[in-house]
mmCIF file of C-alpha atoms in Angstrom:
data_model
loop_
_atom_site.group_PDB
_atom_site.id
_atom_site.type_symbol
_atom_site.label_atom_id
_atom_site.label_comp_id
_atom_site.label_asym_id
_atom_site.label_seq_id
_atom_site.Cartn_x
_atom_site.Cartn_y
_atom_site.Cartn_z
ATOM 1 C CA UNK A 1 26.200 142.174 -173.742
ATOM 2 C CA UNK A 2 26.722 140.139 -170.246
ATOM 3 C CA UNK A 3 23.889 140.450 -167.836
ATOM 4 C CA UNK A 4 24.511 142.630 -164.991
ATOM 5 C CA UNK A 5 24.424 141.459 -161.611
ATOM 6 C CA UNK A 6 21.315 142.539 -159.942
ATOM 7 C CA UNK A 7 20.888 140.278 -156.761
ATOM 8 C CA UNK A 8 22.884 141.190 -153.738
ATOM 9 C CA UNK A 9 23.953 137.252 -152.017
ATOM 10 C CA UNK A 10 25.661 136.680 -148.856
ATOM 11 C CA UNK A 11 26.994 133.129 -148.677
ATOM 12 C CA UNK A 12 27.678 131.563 -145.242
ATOM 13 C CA UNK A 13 29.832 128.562 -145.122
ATOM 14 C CA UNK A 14 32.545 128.275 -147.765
ATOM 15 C CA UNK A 15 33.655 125.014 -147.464
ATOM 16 C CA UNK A 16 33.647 122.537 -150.134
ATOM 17 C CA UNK A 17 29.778 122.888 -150.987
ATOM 18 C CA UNK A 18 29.506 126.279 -150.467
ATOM 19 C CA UNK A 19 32.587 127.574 -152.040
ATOM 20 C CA UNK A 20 31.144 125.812 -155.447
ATOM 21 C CA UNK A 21 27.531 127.392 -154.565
ATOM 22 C CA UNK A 22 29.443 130.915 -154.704
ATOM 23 C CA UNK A 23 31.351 130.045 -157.776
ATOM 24 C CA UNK A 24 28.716 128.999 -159.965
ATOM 25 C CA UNK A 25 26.497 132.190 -158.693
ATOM 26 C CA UNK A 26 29.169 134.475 -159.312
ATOM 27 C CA UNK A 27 29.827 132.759 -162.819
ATOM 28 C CA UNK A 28 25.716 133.748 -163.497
ATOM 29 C CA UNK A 29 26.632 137.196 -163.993
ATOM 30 C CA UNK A 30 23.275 137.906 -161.965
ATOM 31 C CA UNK A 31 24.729 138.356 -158.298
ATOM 32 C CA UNK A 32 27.088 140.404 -156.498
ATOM 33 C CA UNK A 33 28.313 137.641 -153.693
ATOM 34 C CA UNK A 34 29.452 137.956 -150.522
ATOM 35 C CA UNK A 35 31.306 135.533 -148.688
ATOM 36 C CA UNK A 36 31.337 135.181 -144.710
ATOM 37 C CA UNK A 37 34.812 133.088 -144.175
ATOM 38 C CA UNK A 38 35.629 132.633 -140.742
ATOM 39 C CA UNK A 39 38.905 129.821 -140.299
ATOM 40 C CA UNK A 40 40.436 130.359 -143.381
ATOM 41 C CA UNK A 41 39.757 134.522 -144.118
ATOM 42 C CA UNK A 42 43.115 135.565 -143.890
ATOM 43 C CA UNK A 43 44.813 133.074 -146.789
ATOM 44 C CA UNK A 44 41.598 133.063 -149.261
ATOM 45 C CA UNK A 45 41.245 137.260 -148.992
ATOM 46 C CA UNK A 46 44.701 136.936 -149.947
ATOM 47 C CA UNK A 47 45.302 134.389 -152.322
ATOM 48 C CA UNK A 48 41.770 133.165 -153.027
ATOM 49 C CA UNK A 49 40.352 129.681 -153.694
ATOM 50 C CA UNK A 50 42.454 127.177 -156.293
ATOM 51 C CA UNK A 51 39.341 125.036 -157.500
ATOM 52 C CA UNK A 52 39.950 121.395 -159.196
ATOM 53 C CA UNK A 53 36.212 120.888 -160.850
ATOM 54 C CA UNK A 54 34.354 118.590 -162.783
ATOM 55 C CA UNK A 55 32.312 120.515 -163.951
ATOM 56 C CA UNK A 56 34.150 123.553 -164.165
ATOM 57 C CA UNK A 57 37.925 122.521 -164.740
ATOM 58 C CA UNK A 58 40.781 124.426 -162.989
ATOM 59 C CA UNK A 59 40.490 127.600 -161.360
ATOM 60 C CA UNK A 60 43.238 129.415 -159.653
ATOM 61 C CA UNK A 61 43.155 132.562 -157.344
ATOM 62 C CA UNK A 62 39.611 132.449 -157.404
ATOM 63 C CA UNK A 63 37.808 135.050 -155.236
ATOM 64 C CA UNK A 64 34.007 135.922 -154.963
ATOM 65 C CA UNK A 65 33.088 139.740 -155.313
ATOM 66 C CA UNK A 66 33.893 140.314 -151.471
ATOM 67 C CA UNK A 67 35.720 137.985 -148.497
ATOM 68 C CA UNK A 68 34.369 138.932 -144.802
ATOM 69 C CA UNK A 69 35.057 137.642 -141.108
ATOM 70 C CA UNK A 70 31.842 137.280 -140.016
ATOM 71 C CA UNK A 71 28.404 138.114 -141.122
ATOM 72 C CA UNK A 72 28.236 141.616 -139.033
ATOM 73 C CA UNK A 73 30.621 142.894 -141.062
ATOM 74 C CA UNK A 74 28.836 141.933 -144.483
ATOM 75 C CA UNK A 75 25.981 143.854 -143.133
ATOM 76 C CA UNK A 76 27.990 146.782 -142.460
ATOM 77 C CA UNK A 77 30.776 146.798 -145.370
ATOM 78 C CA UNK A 78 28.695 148.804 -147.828
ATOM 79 C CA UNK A 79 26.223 151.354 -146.151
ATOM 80 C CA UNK A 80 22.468 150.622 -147.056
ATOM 81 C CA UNK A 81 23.366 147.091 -148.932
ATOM 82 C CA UNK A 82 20.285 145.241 -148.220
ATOM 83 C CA UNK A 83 20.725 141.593 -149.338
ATOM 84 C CA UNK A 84 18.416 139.456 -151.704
ATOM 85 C CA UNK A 85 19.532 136.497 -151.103
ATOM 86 C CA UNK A 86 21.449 134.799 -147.704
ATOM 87 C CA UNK A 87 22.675 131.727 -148.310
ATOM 88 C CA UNK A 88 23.571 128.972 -145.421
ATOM 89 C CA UNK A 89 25.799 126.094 -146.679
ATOM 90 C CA UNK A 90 27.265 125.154 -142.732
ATOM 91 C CA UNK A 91 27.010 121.851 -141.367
ATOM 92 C CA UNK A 92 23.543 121.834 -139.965
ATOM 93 C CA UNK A 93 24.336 122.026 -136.341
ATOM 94 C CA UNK A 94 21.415 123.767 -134.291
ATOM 95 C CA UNK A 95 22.178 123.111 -130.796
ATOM 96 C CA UNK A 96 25.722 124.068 -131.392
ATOM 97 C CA UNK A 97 25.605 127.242 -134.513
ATOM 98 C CA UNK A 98 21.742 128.081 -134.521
ATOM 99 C CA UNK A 99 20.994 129.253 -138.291
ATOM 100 C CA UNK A 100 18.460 131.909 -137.230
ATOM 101 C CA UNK A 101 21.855 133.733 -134.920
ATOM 102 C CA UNK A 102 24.276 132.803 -138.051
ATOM 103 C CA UNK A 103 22.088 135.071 -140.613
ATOM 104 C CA UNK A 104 20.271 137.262 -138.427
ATOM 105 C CA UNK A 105 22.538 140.296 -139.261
ATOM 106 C CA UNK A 106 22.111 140.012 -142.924
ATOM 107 C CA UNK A 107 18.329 139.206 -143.017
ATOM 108 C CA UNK A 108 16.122 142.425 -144.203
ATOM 109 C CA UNK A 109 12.406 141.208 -142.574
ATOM 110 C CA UNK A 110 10.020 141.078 -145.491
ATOM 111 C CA UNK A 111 12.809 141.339 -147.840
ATOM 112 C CA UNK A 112 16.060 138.687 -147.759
ATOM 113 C CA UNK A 113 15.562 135.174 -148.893
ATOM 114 C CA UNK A 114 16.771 132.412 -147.244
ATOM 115 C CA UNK A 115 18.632 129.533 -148.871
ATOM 116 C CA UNK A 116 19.636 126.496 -147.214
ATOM 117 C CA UNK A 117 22.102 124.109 -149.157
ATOM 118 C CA UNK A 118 22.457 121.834 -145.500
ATOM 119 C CA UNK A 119 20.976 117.919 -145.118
ATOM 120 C CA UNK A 120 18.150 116.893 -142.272
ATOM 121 C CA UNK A 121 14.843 117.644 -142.061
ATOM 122 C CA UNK A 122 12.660 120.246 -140.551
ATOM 123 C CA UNK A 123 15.848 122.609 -140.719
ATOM 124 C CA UNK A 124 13.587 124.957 -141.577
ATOM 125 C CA UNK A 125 11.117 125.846 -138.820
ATOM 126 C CA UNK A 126 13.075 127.665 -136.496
ATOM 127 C CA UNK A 127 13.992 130.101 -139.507
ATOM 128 C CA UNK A 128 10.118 130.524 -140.421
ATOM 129 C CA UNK A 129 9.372 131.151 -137.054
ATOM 130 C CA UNK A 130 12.254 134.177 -136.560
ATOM 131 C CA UNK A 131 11.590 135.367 -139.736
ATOM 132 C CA UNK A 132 7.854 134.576 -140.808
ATOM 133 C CA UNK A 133 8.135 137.394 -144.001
ATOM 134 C CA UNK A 134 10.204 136.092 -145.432
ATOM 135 C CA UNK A 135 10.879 133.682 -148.318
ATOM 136 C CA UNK A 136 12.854 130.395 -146.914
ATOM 137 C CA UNK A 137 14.091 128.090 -149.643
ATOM 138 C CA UNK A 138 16.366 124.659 -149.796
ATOM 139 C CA UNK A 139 18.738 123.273 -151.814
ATOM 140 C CA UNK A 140 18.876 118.999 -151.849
ATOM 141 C CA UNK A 141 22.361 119.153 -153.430
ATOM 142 C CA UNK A 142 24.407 115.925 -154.252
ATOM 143 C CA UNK A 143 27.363 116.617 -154.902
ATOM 144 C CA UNK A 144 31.396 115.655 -154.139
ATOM 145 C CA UNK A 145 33.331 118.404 -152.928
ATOM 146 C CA UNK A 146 35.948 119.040 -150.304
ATOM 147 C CA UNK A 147 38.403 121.557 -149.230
ATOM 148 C CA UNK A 148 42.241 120.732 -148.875
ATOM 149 C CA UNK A 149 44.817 122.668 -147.005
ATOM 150 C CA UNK A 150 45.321 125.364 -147.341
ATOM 151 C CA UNK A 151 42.727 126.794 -150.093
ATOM 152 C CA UNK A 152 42.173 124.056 -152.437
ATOM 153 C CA UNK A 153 39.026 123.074 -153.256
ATOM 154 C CA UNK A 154 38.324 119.571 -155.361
ATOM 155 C CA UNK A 155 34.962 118.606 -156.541
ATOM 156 C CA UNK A 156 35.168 114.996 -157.738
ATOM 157 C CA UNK A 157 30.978 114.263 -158.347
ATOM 158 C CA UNK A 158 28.721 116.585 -160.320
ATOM 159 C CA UNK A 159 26.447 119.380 -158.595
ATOM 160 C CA UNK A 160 23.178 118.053 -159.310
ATOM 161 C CA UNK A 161 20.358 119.848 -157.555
ATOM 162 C CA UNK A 162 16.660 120.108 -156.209
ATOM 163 C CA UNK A 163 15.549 123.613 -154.953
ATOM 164 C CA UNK A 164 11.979 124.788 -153.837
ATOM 165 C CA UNK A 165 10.463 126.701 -151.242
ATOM 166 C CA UNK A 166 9.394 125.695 -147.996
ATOM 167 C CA UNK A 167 5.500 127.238 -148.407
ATOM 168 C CA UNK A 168 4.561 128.584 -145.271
ATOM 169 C CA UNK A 169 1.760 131.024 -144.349
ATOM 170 C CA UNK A 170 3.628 134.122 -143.603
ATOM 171 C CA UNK A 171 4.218 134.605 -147.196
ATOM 172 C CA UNK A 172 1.932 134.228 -150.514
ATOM 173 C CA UNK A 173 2.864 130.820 -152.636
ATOM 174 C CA UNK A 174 3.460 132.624 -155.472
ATOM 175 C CA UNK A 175 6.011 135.102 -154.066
ATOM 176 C CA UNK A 176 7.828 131.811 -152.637
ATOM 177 C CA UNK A 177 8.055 130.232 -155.697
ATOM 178 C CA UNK A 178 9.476 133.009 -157.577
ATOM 179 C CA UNK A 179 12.161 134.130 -155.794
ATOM 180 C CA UNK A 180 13.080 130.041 -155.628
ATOM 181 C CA UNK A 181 12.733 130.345 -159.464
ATOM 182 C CA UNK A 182 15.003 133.526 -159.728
ATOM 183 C CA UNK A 183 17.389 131.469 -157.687
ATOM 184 C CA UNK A 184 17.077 128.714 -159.436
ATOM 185 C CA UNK A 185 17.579 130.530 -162.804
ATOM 186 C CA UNK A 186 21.287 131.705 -161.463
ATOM 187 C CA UNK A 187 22.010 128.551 -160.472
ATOM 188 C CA UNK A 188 21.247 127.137 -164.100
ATOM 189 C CA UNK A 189 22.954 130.312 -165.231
ATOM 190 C CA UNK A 190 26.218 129.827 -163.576
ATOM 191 C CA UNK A 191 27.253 126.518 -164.978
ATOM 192 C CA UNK A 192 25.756 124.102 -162.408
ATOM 193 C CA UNK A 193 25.561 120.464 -163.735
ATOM 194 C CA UNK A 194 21.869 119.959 -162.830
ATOM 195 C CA UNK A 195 19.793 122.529 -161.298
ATOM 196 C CA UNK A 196 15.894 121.166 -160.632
ATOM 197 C CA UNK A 197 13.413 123.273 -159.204
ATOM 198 C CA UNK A 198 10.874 121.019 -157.568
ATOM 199 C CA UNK A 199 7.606 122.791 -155.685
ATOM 200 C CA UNK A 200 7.620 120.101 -152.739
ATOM 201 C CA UNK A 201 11.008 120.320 -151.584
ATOM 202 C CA UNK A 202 10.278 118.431 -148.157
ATOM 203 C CA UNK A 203 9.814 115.112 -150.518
ATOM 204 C CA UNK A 204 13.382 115.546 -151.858
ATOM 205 C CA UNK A 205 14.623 116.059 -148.367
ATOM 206 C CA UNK A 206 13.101 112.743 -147.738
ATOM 207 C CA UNK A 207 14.228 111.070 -150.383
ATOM 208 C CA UNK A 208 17.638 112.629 -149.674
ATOM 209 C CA UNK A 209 17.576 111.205 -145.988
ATOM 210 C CA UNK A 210 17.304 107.559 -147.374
ATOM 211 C CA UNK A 211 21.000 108.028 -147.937
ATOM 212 C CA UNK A 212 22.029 110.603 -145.150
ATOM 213 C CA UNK A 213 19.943 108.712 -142.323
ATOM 214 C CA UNK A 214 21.225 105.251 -143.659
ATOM 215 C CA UNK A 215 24.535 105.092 -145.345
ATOM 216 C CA UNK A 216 26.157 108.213 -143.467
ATOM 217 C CA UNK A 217 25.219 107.142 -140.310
ATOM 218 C CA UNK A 218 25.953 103.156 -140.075
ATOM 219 C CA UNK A 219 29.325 103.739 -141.784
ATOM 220 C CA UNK A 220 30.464 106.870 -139.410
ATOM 221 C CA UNK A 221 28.973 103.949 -136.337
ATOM 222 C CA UNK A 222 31.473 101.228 -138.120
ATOM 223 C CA UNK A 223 33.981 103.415 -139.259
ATOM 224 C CA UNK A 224 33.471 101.569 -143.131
ATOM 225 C CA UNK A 225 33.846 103.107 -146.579
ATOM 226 C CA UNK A 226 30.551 101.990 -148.271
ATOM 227 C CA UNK A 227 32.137 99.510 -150.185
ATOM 228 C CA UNK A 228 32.950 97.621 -147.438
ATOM 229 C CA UNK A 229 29.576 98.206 -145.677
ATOM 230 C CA UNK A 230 28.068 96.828 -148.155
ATOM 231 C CA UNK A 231 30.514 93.775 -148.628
ATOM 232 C CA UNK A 232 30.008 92.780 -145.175
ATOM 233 C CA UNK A 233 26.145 92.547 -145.831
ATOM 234 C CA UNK A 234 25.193 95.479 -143.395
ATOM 235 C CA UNK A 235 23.063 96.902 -146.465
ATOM 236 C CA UNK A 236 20.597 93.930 -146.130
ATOM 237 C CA UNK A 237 20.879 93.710 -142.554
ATOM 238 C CA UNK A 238 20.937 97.335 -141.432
ATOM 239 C CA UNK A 239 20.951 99.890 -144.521
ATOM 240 C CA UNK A 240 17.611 98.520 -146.145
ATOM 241 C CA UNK A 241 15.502 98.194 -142.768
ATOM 242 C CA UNK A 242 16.164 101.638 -142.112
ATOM 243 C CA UNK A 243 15.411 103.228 -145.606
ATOM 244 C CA UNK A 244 11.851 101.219 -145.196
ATOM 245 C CA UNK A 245 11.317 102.988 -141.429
ATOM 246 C CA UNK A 246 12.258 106.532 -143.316
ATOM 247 C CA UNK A 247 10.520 106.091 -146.388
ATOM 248 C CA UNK A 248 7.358 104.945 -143.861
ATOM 249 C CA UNK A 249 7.819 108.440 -141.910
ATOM 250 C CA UNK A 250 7.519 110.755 -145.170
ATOM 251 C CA UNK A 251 4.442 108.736 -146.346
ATOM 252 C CA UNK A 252 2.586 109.287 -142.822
ATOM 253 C CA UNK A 253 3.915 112.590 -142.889
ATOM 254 C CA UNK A 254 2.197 112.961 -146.505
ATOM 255 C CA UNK A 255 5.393 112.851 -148.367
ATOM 256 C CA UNK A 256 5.124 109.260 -149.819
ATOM 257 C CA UNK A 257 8.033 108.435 -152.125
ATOM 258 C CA UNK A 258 7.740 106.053 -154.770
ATOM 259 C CA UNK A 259 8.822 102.432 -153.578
ATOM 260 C CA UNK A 260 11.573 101.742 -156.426
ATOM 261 C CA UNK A 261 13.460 104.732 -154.304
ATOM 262 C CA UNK A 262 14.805 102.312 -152.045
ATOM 263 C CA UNK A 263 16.414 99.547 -153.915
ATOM 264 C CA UNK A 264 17.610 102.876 -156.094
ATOM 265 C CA UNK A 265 19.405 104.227 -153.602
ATOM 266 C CA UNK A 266 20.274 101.328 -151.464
ATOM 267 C CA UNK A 267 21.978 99.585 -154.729
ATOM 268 C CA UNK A 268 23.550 102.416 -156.836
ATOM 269 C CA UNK A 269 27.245 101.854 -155.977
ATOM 270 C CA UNK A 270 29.460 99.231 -156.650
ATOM 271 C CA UNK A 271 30.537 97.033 -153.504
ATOM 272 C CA UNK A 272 33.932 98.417 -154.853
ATOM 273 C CA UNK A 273 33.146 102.137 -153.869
ATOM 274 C CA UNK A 274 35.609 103.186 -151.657
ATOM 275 C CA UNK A 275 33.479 106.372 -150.512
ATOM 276 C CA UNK A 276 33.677 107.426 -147.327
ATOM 277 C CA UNK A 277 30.502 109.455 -145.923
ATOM 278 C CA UNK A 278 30.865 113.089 -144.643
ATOM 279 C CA UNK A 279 29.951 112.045 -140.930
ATOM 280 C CA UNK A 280 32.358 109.045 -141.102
ATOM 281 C CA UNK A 281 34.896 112.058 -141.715
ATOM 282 C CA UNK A 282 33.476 113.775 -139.202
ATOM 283 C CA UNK A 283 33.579 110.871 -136.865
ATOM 284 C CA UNK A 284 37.167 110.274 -137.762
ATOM 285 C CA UNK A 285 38.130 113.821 -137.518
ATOM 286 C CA UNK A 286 36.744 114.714 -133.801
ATOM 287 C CA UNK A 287 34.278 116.999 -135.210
ATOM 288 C CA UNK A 288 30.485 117.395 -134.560
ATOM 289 C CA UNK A 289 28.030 115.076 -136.842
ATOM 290 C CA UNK A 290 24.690 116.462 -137.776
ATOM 291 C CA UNK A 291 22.856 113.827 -135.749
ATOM 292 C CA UNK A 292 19.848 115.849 -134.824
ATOM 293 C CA UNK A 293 19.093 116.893 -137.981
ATOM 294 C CA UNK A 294 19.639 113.915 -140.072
ATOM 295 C CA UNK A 295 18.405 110.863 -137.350
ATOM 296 C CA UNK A 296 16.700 113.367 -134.330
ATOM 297 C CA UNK A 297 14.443 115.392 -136.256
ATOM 298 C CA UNK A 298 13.158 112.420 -138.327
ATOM 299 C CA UNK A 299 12.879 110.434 -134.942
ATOM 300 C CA UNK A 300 10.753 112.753 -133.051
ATOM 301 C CA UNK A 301 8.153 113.233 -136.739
ATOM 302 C CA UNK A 302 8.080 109.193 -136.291
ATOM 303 C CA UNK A 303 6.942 109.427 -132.328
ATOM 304 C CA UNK A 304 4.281 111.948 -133.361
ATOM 305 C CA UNK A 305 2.917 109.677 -136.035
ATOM 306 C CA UNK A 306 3.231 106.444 -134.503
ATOM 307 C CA UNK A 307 5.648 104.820 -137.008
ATOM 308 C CA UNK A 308 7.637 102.535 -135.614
ATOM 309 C CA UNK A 309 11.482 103.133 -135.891
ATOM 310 C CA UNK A 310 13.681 100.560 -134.229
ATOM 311 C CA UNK A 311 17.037 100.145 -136.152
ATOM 312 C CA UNK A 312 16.871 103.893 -136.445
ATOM 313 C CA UNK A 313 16.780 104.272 -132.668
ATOM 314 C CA UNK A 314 19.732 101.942 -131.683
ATOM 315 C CA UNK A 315 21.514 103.652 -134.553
ATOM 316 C CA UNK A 316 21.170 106.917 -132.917
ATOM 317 C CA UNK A 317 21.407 105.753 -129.516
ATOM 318 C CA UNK A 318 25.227 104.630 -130.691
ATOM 319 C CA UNK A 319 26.244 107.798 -132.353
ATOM 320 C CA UNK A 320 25.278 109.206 -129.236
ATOM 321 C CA UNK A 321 27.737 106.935 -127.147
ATOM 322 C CA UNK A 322 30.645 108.016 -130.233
ATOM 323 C CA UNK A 323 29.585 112.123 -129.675
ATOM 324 C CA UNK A 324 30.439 111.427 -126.057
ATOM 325 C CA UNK A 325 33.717 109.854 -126.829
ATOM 326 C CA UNK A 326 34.709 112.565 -129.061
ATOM 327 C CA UNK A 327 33.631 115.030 -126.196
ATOM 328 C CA UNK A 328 35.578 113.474 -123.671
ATOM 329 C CA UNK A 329 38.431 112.772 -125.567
ATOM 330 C CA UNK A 330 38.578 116.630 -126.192
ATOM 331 C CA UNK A 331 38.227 117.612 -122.479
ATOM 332 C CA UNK A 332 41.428 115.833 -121.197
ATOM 333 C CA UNK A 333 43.378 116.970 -123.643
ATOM 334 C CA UNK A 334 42.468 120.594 -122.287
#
């Protein structure tokens, strides 16, 4: 006999990452999930998602238990649904879509789980602060996923995943880690390629930043696929300098990574790889890029414990100059 759902999830952010996160959870058998779907709610409520995925082949028409507009109205749709789990798989943009105003209206205090499947560091604070009762959780997902017009959604690299909670002292350590565990069990559950739970997330978050704070950010400044980055010998001259300043923020921070992380991650792809970076898409595309979260955040831990960060500071300094561009660019053509 299937299991029966028994966890009540609101998912926020159904684009390529998320709309995965909600299939695999639904595939579980263990959640009811409900999807907030803002752009694109009137074509997936009606036709649903067509899903090309590696790990779990073609899908078409697929819908999660319930499609909303907007996060008020999956608090409201059923009278007295309290939910479990809310789940925040946005672009990590605080000064722009502040997580704590996204969930607020589907957060029970004492009760709802938080789950953030976003990139950066210290996304968590402000969310521990609103809500200091409850359990907050993160996902360190790698994974290659995007969404195609109109409702397509093609995941090329395998979901492989690190989850834990972010301990805090509003709640007990054990009740943290075993609603991440639960989580984590439904993840495992639902077909997900790797699912690790891991009880110091904020070290994978680091270790995920060597690539986010490095690769993402010099190609998006360059406008290079990685391939050619690293072609042109900006990994030596820019990529590897600035995986040394992060990896020397974690360790004063007291999340020291081993030292063979570097060279992993600064020489796992061919010079072939034609890969282009989500903020390079970003870049390319006019939208926002997650600078505070990915270089800020880390920048302002490194002034607080005297680590010096140069590369990472001209780096950010320039992305600055592009968000302007992109900003101005926008306001004549209104």
């Amino acid at each position: 006999m299937a299991p029966q759902p028994r966890h009540e999830i609101c998912l926020i952010g159904s684009g390529g990452v998320g709309t995965i996160a909600s299939l695999v959870l639904t595939k579980s058998a263990l959640a009811r999930v409900t999807v907030v779907l803002r752009s694109k709610y009137s074509y997936v409520s009606e036709h649903g998602w067509d899903i090309e995925s590696v790990d779990h082949g073609q899908i078409s028409g697929w819908k999660p238990y319930r499609v909303v507009r907007s996060a008020s109205e999956a608090a409201t749709v059923d009278e007295g649904t309290e939910y479990d789990y809310v789940v925040v798989a946005t672009k990590a943009l605080p000064s722009l879509s502040p997580v704590v105003e996204m969930i607020s209206p589907v957060i029970t205090p004492g009760k709802t789980t938080v789950v953030l499947i976003q990139n950066g560091i210290g996304i968590e604070e402000d969310i521990v602060k609103a809500y200091p009762t409850n359990v907050v959780m993160s996902s360190v997902s790698h994974i290659g996923s995007e969404v195609r017009e109109p409702n397509l959604v093609i995941q090329t690299g395998k979901d492989v995943s690190k989850m834990g909670p972010h301990l805090h002292n509003g709640v007990d350590d054990s009740v943290s880690m075993s609603r991440a565990r639960q989580f984590v069990d439904m993840y495992v559950a639902g077909g997900a390629h790797v699912c690790e739970m891991v009880e110091n997330i904020e070290t994978a978050r680091w270790e995920k930043l060597l690539w986010n704070g490095t690769f993402n950010t010099v190609c998006a400044l360059m406008r290079m696929n990685v391939g050619e980055l690293q072609r042109s010998k900006g990994r030596e001259t820019l990529l590897v300098p600035m995986m040394w300043e992060i990896w020397n923020i974690a360790k004063a921070e007291g999340h020291e990574m081993s030292e063979g992380v570097v060279d992993w991650t600064a020489y796992r792809l061919p010079d072939d790889c034609a890969y282009k970076p989500s903020m390079l898409l970003d870049l390319e595309n006019g939208r926002p890029m997650e600078l505070d979260v990915i270089l800020g955040n880390a920048l302002v831990k490194a002034k607080e414990l005297n680590v010096d960060t140069p590369v990472m500071e001209v780096v950010l300094k320039l992305l600055r100059l592009e968000e302007w561009k992109i900003a101005q660019s926008k306001s004549m053509k209104m």
